[in-house]
XYZ file of C-alpha atoms in Angstrom:
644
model
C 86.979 74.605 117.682
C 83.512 75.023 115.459
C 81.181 72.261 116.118
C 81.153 70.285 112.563
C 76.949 70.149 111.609
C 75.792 71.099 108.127
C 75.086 74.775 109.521
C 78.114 75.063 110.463
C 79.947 74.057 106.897
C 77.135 75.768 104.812
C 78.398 79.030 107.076
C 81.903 78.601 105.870
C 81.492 77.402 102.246
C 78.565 79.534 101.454
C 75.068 78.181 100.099
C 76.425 77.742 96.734
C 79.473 75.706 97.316
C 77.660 73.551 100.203
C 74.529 72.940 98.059
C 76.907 71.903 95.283
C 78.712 69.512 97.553
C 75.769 68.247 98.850
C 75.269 66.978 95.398
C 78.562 65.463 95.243
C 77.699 63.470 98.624
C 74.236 62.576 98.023
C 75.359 61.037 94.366
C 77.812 58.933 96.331
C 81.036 60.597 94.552
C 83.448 60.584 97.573
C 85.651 57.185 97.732
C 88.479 55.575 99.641
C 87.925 57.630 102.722
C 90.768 57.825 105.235
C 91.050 59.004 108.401
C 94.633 60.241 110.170
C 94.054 61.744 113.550
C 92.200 65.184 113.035
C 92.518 65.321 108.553
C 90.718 63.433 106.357
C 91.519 62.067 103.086
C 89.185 60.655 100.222
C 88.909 60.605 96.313
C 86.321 62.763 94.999
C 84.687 62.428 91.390
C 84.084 65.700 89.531
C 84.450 67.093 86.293
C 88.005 65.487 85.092
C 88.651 61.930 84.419
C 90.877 61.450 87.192
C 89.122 61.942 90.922
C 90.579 64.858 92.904
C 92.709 64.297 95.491
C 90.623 66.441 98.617
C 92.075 66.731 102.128
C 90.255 68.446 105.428
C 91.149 69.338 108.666
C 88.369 68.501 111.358
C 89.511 70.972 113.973
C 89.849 73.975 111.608
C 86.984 73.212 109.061
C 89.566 73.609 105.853
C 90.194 71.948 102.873
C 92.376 71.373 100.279
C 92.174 69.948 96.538
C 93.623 68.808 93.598
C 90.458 71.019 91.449
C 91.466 74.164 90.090
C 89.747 76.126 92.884
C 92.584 74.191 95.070
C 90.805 74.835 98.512
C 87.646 75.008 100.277
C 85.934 74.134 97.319
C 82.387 71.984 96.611
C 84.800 68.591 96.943
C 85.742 69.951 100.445
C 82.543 69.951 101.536
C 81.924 66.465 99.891
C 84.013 64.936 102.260
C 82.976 67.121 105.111
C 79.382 65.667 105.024
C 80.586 62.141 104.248
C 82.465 62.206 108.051
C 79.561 63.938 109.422
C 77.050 61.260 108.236
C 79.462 58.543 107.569
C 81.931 58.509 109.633
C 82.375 54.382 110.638
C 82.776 54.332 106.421
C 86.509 55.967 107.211
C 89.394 53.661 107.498
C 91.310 54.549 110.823
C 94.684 54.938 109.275
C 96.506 55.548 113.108
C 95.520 51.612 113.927
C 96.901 50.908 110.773
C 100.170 52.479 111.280
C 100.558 51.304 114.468
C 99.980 47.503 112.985
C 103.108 47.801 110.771
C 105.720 48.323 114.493
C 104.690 44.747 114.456
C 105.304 43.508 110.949
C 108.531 42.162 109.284
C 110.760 44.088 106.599
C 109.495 41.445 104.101
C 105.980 41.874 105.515
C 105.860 45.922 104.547
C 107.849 45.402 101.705
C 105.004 43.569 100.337
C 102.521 45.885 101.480
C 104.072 48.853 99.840
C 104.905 46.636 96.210
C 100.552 45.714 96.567
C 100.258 49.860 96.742
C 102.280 50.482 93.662
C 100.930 47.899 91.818
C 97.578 49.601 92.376
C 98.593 52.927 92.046
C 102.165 52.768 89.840
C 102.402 56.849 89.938
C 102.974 57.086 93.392
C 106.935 56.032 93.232
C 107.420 59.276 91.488
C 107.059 60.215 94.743
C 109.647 58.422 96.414
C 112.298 58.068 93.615
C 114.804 60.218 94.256
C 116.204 60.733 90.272
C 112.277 61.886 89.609
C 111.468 64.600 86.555
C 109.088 67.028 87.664
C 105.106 65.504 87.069
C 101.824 67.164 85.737
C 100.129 67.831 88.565
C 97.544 69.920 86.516
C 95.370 69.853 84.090
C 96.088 72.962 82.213
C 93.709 72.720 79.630
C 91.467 72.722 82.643
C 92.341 75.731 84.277
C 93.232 77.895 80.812
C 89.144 76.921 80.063
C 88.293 78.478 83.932
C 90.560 81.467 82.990
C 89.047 82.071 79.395
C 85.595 81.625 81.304
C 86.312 84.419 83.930
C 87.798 87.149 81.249
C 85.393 86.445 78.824
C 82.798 89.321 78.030
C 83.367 92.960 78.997
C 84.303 93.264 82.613
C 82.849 96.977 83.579
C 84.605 98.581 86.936
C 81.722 96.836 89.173
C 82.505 93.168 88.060
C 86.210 93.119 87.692
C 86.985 92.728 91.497
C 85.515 89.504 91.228
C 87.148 88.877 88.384
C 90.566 89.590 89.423
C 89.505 87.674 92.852
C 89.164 84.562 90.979
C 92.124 84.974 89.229
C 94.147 85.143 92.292
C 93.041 81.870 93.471
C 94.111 80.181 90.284
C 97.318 81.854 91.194
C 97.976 80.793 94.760
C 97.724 77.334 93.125
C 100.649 78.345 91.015
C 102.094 79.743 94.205
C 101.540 76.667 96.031
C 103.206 74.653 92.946
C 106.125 76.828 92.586
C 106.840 77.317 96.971
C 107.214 73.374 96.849
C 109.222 73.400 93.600
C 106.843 72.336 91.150
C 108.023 74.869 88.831
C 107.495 73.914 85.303
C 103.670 73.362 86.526
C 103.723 76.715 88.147
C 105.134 78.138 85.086
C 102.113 76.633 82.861
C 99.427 78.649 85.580
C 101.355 81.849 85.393
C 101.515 81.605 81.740
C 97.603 81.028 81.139
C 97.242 84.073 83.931
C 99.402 86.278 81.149
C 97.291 85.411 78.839
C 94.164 85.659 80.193
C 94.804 88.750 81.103
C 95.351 90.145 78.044
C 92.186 88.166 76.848
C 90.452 90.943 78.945
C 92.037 94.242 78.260
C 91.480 93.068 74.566
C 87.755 92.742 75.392
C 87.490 96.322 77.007
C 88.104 95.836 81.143
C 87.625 98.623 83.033
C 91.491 97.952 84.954
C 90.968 102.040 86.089
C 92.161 100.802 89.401
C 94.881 98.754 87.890
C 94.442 95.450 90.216
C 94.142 92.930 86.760
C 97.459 94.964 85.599
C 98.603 94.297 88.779
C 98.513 90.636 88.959
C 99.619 89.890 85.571
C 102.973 91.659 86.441
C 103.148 89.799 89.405
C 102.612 86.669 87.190
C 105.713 87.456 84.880
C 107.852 88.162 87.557
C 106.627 84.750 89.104
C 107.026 83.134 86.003
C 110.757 83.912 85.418
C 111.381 83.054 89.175
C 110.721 79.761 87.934
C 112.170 79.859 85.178
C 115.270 80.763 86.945
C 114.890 77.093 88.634
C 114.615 75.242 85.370
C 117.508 74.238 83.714
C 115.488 71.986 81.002
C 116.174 73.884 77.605
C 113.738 72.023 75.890
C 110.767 72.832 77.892
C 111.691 76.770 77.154
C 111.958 76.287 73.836
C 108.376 74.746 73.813
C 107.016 78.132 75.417
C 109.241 80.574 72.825
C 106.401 80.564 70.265
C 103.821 81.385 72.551
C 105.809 84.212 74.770
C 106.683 85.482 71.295
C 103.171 85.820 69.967
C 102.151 87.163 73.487
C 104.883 89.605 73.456
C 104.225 91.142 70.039
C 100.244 91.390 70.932
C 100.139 92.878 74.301
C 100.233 96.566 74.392
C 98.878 97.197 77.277
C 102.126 98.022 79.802
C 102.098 94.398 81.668
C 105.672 93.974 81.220
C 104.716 90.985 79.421
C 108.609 91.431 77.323
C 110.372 90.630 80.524
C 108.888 86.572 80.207
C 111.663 86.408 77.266
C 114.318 87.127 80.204
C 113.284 84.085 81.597
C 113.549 81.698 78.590
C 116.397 83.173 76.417
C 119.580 80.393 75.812
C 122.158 80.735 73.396
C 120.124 78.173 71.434
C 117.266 80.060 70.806
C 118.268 84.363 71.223
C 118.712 84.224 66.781
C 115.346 82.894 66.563
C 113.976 85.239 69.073
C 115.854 87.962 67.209
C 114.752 86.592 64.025
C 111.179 86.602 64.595
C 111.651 90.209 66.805
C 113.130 91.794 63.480
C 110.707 90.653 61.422
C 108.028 92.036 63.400
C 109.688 95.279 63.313
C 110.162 95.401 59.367
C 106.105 94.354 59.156
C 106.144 97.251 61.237
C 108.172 99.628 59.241
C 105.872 99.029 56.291
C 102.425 99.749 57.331
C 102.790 102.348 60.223
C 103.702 105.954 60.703
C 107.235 107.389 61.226
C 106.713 108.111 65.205
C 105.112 104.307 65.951
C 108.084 102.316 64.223
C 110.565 104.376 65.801
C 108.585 103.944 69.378
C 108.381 100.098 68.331
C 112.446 100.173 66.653
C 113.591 101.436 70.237
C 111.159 98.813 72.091
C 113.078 96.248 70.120
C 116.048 97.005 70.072
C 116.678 97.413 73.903
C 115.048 94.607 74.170
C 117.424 92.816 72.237
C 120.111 94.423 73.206
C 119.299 93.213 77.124
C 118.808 89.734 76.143
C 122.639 89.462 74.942
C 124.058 91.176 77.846
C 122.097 88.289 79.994
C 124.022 86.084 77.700
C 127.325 87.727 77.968
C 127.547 88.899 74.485
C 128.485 92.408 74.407
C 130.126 91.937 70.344
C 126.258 91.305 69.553
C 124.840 93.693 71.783
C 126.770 96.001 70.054
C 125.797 94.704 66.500
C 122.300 95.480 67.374
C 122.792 98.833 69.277
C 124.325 99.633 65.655
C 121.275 99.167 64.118
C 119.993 101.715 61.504
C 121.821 105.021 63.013
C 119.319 107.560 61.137
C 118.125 109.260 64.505
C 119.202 110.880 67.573
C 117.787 107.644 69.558
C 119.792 105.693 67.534
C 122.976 107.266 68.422
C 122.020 107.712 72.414
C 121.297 104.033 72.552
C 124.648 103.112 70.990
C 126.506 105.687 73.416
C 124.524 103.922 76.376
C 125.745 100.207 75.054
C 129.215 101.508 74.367
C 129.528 103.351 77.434
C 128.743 99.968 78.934
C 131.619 98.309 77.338
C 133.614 101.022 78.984
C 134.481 102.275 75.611
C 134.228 105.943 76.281
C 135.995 107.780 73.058
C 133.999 106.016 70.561
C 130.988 106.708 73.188
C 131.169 110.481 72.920
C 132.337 110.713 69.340
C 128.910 108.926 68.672
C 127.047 111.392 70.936
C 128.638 113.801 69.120
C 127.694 112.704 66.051
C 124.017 112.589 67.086
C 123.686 116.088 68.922
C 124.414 117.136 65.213
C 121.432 115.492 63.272
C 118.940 118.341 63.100
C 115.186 117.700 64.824
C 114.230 118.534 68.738
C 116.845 118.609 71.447
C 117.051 114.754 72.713
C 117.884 115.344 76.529
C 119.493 111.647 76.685
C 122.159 112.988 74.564
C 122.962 116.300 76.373
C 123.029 114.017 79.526
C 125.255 111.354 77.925
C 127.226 114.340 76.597
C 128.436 115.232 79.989
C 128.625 111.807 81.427
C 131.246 110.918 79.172
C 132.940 114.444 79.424
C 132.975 114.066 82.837
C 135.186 110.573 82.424
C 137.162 111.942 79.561
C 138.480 115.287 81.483
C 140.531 112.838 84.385
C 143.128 111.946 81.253
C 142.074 113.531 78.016
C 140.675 116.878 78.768
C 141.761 117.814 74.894
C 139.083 115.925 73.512
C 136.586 117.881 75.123
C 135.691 121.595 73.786
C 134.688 124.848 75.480
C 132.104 125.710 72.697
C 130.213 122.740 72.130
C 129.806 122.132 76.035
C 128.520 125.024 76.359
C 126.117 124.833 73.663
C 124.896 121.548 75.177
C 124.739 122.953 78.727
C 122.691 126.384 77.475
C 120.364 123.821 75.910
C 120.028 120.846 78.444
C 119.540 123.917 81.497
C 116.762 125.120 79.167
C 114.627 122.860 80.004
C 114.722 122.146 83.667
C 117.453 122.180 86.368
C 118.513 119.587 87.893
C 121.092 119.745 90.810
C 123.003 116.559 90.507
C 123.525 117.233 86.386
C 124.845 120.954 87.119
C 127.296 119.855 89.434
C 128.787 117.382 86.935
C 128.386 120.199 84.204
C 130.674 122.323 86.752
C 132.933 119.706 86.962
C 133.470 119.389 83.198
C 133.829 123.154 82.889
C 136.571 123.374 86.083
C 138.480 120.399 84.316
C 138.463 122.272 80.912
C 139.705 125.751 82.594
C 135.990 127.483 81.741
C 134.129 127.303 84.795
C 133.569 131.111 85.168
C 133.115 131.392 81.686
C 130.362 128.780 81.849
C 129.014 130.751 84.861
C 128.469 134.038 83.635
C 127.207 132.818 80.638
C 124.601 130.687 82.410
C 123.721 134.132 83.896
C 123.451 135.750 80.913
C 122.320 133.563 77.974
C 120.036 131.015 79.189
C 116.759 131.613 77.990
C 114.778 129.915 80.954
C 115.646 132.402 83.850
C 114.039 130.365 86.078
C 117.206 128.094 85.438
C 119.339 130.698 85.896
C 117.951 131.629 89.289
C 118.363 128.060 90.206
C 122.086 127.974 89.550
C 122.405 131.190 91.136
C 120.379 129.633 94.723
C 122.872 126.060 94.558
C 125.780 128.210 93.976
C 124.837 130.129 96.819
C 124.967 133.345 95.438
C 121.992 135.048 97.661
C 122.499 138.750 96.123
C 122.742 138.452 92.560
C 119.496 136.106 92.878
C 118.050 139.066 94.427
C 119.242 141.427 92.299
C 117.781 139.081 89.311
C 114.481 138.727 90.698
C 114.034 142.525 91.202
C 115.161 143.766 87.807
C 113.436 140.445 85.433
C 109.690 140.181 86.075
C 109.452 137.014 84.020
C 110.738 135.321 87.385
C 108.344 132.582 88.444
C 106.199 133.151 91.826
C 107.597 129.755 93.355
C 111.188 130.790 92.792
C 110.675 134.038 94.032
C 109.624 132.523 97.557
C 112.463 130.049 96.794
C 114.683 133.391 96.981
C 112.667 135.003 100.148
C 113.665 132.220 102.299
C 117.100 131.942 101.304
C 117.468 135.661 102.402
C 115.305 134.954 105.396
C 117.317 132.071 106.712
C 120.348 134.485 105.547
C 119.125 137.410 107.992
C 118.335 139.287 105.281
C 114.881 140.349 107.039
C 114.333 143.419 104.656
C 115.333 141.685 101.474
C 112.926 138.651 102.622
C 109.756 141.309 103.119
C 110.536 142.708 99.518
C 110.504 139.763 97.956
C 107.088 137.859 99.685
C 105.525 141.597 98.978
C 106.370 140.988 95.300
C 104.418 137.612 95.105
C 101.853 138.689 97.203
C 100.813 141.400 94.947
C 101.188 139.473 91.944
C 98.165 137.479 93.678
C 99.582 134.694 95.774
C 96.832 132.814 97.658
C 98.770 129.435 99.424
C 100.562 130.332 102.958
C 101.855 126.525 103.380
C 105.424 126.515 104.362
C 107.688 128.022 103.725
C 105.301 130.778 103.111
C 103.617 130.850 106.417
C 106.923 131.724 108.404
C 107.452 134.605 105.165
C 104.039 135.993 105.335
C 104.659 135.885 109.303
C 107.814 137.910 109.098
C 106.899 140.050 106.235
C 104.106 141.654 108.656
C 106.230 141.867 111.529
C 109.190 143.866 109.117
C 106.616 146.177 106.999
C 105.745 149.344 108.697
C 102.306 150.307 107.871
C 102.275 152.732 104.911
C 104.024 149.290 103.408
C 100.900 147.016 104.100
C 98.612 149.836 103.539
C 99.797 149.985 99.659
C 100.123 146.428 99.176
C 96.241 146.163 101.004
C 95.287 148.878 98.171
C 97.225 146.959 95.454
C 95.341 143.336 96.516
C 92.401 145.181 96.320
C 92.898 146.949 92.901
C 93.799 143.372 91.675
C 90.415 141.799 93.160
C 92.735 139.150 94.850
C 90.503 137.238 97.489
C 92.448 134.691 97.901
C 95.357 137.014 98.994
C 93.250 139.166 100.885
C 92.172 136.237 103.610
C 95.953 135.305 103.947
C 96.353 138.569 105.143
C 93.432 139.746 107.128
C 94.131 137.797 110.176
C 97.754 138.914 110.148
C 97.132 142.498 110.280
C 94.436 142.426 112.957
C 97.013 143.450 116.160
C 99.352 145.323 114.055
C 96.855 147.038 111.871
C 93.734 146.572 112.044
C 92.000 149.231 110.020
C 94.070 147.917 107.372
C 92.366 143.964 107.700
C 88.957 146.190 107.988
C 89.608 147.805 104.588
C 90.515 144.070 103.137
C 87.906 143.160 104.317
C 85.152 145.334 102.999
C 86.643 145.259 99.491
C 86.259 140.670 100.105
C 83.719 140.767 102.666
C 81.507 138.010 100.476
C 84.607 135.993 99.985
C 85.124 135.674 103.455
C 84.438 133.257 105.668
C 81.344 134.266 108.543
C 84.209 133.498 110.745
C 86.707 135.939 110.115
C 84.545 138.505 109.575
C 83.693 138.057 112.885
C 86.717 138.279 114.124
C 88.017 141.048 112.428
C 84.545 143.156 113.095
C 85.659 142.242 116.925
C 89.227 143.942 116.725
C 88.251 146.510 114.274
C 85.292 147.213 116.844
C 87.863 148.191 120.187
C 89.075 151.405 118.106
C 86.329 151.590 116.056
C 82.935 150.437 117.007
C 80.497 151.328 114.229
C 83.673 150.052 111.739
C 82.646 146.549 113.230
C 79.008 147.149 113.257
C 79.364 148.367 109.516
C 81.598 145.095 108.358
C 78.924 142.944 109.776
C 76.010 144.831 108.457
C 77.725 144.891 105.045
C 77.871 140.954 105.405
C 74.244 140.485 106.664
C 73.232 142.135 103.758
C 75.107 140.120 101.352
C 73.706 136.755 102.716
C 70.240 137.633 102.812
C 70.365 138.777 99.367
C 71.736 135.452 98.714
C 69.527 133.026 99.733
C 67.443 132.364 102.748
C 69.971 129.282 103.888
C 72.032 131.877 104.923
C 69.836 133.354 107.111
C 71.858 131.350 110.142
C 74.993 133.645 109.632
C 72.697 137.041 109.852
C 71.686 135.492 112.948
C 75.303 134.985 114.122
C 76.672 138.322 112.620
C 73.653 140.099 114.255
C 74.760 138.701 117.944
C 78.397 140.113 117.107
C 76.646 143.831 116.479
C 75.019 143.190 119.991
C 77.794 142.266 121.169
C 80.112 145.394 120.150
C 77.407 147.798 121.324
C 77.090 146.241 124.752
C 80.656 146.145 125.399
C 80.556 149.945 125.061
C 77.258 150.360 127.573
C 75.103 151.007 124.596
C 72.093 148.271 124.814
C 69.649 151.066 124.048
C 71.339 151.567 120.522
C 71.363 147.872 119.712
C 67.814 147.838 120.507
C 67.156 150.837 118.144
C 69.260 148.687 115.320
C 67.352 145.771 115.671
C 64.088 146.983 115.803
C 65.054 148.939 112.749
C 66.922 145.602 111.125
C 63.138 143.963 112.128
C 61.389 146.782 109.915
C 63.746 146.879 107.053
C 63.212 142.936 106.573
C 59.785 142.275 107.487
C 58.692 140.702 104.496
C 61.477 137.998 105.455
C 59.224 136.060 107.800
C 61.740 133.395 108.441
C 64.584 135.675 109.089
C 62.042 137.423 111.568
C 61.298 134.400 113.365
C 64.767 133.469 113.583
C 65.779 136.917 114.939
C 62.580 137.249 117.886
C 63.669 133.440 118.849
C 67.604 134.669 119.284
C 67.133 138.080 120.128
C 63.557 138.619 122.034
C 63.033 142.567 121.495
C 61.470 142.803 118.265
């Protein structure tokens, strides 16, 4: 337990709260002080009418409070230094609790009736058939809120900002964990709008925390909503959810708040004031922003009938204005819904045939519905205009899950093979068509593809080569990583490690030898390293010609390595590979004079191994002569080397 002194507070609050509370002490502001075993209670005068209610734990050094800061705040530390200083001032409420074992019913009964007398409020905490009471000042704490947002909050400040925030919040949390909801709701609320308040005046949110923690607040604020049965009270907040709703545009979710307050008494004015907005909307902006907004609306609408159970007027709405292909995909969507699946696809029918770009919704929708229709009425669904749909939806992208329902459609029409081939044939993104081809597990023709179309993408090519490798198809799998290796691949994580692995151990040498010479026609560096270390024990004249056609892209490293293995068959090959990179860094810049250094003791090296010491003294005598205007290099060398 902390010993209780001013130093010891003044560490806890900080100067600015304890210097603050000192003036709330020393201009005798802290009244009725009680004491109950280790917590302290007392009235506190501040900036409201009413004194704070401020509570502190001796032991722990914490406090709570009725303020808007809620805890450990200036008031805290009030009281603090009133027990420190005062301490004889504080009524000993244990004696006086133990006094009342030895009163009478009547005796307490009058005690308690003096209390309320003095202080009326408190039965609301007793009576059992109690509405929920202010416990805040709102006004109060929307001023704090306005007062933290206000001004442009740049990416340095907002941290603080947001920090704030979040202890005007935790006072809503407190509120709302003890079922104080409505007052809970009124925090959360004035959090929302704050918020806003300061993406309006330019916050730099680039890390998203304020966006963050006004989400949080909606979803906090319908959770209490969800509590609060009192209609009237959510009618109250309509106008201002409304007007918050149609402002923000900022992502915060701020829509879902109407979720929390919608009744049957008040969804026509919400849909009233909602399609209002919209026609406003229709009349001053472009085409593409009121049919972003129209959409917005509308499914907004549209969800807050289905909370209500109303599926006639969710339907009414989904209805509304049928001009584009949204239109009709958000009617299918509502009418699928209602489990009304013929007028469902008739109406995505309808809207795959409105001219404009392909709306994938619809093509998805298409076969959703297709897919329910073929277990009873496979009649109503056609060979041609599924596969028209198909060709287009696999034209974009593939996607697994959708093919396999597509399959399904085309099996229960009697045109799966049909389907099939003309996937194969017809679709214009191959890539798509090599897809199918993998999931259907048809290794050879994606093979076949990939040799005879070049417009095959790199990725889907090593897609192939592992298929075949994990197939046995060792030969097939070498082809295929030779193919993307020459087009200039430069990225061995898997699966292209294990390919590049076993493409080196299948390829005879005349193989690697061409694809070293087609890397190097191609100027491929990136290529070039992947390979280098792989062909050092199977070839490794063929990572010494890699690598003097990249030897500045290289890394001092693996030049030194591959001068090393080069050097056993070839000595003077690794002397030349290093030479060829000394000469490159010292061109470049005397910072590199470190790896000449380095490179130069490999050169030593390789000549000592074969017994020659007397020709690495003649090189680097000669290597001293060459560069003697380099006095730093020369310096570097006599300190490593000692002979020149």
């Amino acid at each position: 337990m902390t010993e209780l002194t001013e130093g010891t507070i003044k560490e806890t609050f900080g100067d600015k709260t304890f210097y603050k509370g000192l003036d709330y002490y020393d201009g005798k502001r802290v009244l009725d002080t009680v004491r109950i075993g280790s917590a302290l209670y007392a009235q506190v005068l501040g900036s409201s009418a009413k004194p704070y209610e401020v509570t502190a734990s001796i032991n722990e050094m914490h406090t709570e409070c009725s303020c808007p800061v809620g805890s450990m705040c200036k008031h805290g530390v009030a009281l603090l230094l009133k027990w420190i200083h005062e301490p004889s001032s504080f009524i000993d409420a244990d004696k006086f609790l133990l006094s009342l074992e030895k009163m009478s019913k009547s005796e307490i009964i009058g005690i308690i009736e003096k209390i309320i007398k003095q202080n009326p409020s408190l039965i609301n905490e007793f009576y059992i058939e109690k509405e929920e009471k202010p416990e805040i000042n709102i006004d109060a704490i929307s001023e704090k809120i306005g007062w933290i947002v206000h001004g442009e909050l740049d990416y340095y400040s907002i941290d603080d900002a947001i920090g704030s925030l979040e202890e005007i919040k935790s006072i809503a949390d407190r509120l709302k964990e003890k079922g104080s909801c409505k007052n809970a709701a009124d925090i959360y609320l004035a959090l929302v709008k704050g918020g806003m308040t300061a993406y309006e005046e330019g916050a730099d949110d680039s890390d998203g925390g304020l966006g963050d923690l006004v989400i949080q607040c909606v979803t906090d604020f319908n959770e209490c909503m969800e509590k609060i049965d009192d209609v009237s009270y959510k009618n109250r907040l309509l106008e201002r959810i409304l007007g918050i709703v149609e402002e923000e545009d900022y992502g915060l979710e701020t829509e879902e708040m109407l979720y929390g307050i919608v009744t049957d008494e008040n969804i026509r004015r919400i849909e009233e004031y909602l399609l209002e907005k919209l026609k406003e909307k229709r009349k001053s902006a472009s085409d593409f922003s009121y049919t972003y907004k129209k959409e917005d609306t509308l499914e907004l609408l549209i969800g807050l009938y289905g909370k209500l159970g109303k599926p006639g007027e969710k339907l009414r709405l989904a209805r509304y204005e049928l001009t584009e292909k949204e239109d009709y995909a958000r009617l299918a969507n509502v009418l699928l819904e209602e489990n009304k699946i013929e007028e469902a696809f008739d109406t995505v029918k309808k809207g795959l045939m409105l001219s404009g770009e392909t709306l994938s919704e619809l093509n998805e929708l298409y076969f959703t519905l297709a897919e329910r229709l073929i277990q009873k009425k496979p009649d109503l669904v056609d060979f041609k205009t599924s596969l028209s749909v198909a060709l287009e939806m696999f034209s974009r992208e593939f996607d697994k899950e959708e093919y396999e329902i597509v399959k399904k459609v085309f099996s229960g029409i009697g045109g799966l093979e049909e389907y099939k081939s003309a996937m194969r044939k017809d679709l214009k993104n191959r890539d798509s068509a090599m897809r199918a081809l993998l999931h259907d597990g048809e290794l050879k023709s994606a093979i076949d593809m990939v040799r005879t179309e070049p417009g095959i993408s790199s990725r889907l090519i090593i897609d192939v080569a592992r298929a075949a490798m994990e197939k046995n198809m060792i030969g097939e799998s070498a082809l295929l990583t030779r193919m993307v290796l020459e087009r200039g691949w430069a990225d061995d994580r898997p699966p292209v490690k294990e390919l590049l692995n076993s493409m080196v151990k299948a390829s005879d040498t005349g193989t690697l030898e061409e694809l070293c010479k087609h890397i190097s026609k191609k100027g491929s560096s990136g290529t070039a390293i992947l390979l280098i270390p792989r062909f050092m024990k199977k070839a490794p004249e063929l990572s010494g010609m890699l690598a003097r056609n990249f030897i500045n892209a290289m890394p001092v490293e693996l030049v030194i390595k591959v001068a090393g293995e080069v050097a056993r068959k070839a000595p003077e090959e690794g002397v030349s590979l290093c030479r060829l990179r000394i000469n490159k860094d010292i061109l470049r810049s005397h910072v590199h004079y470190d790896k000449a250094v380095l490179l130069l003791g490999v050169i030593r090296d390789i000549y000592e191994a074969k017994g020659n010491k007397a020709k690495w003294t003649e090189f680097i005598r000669r290597f001293a002569a060459e560069n003697r205007g380099k006095k730093r290099l020369i310096e570097m060398v006599r300190k490593e080397f000692g002979v020149v």
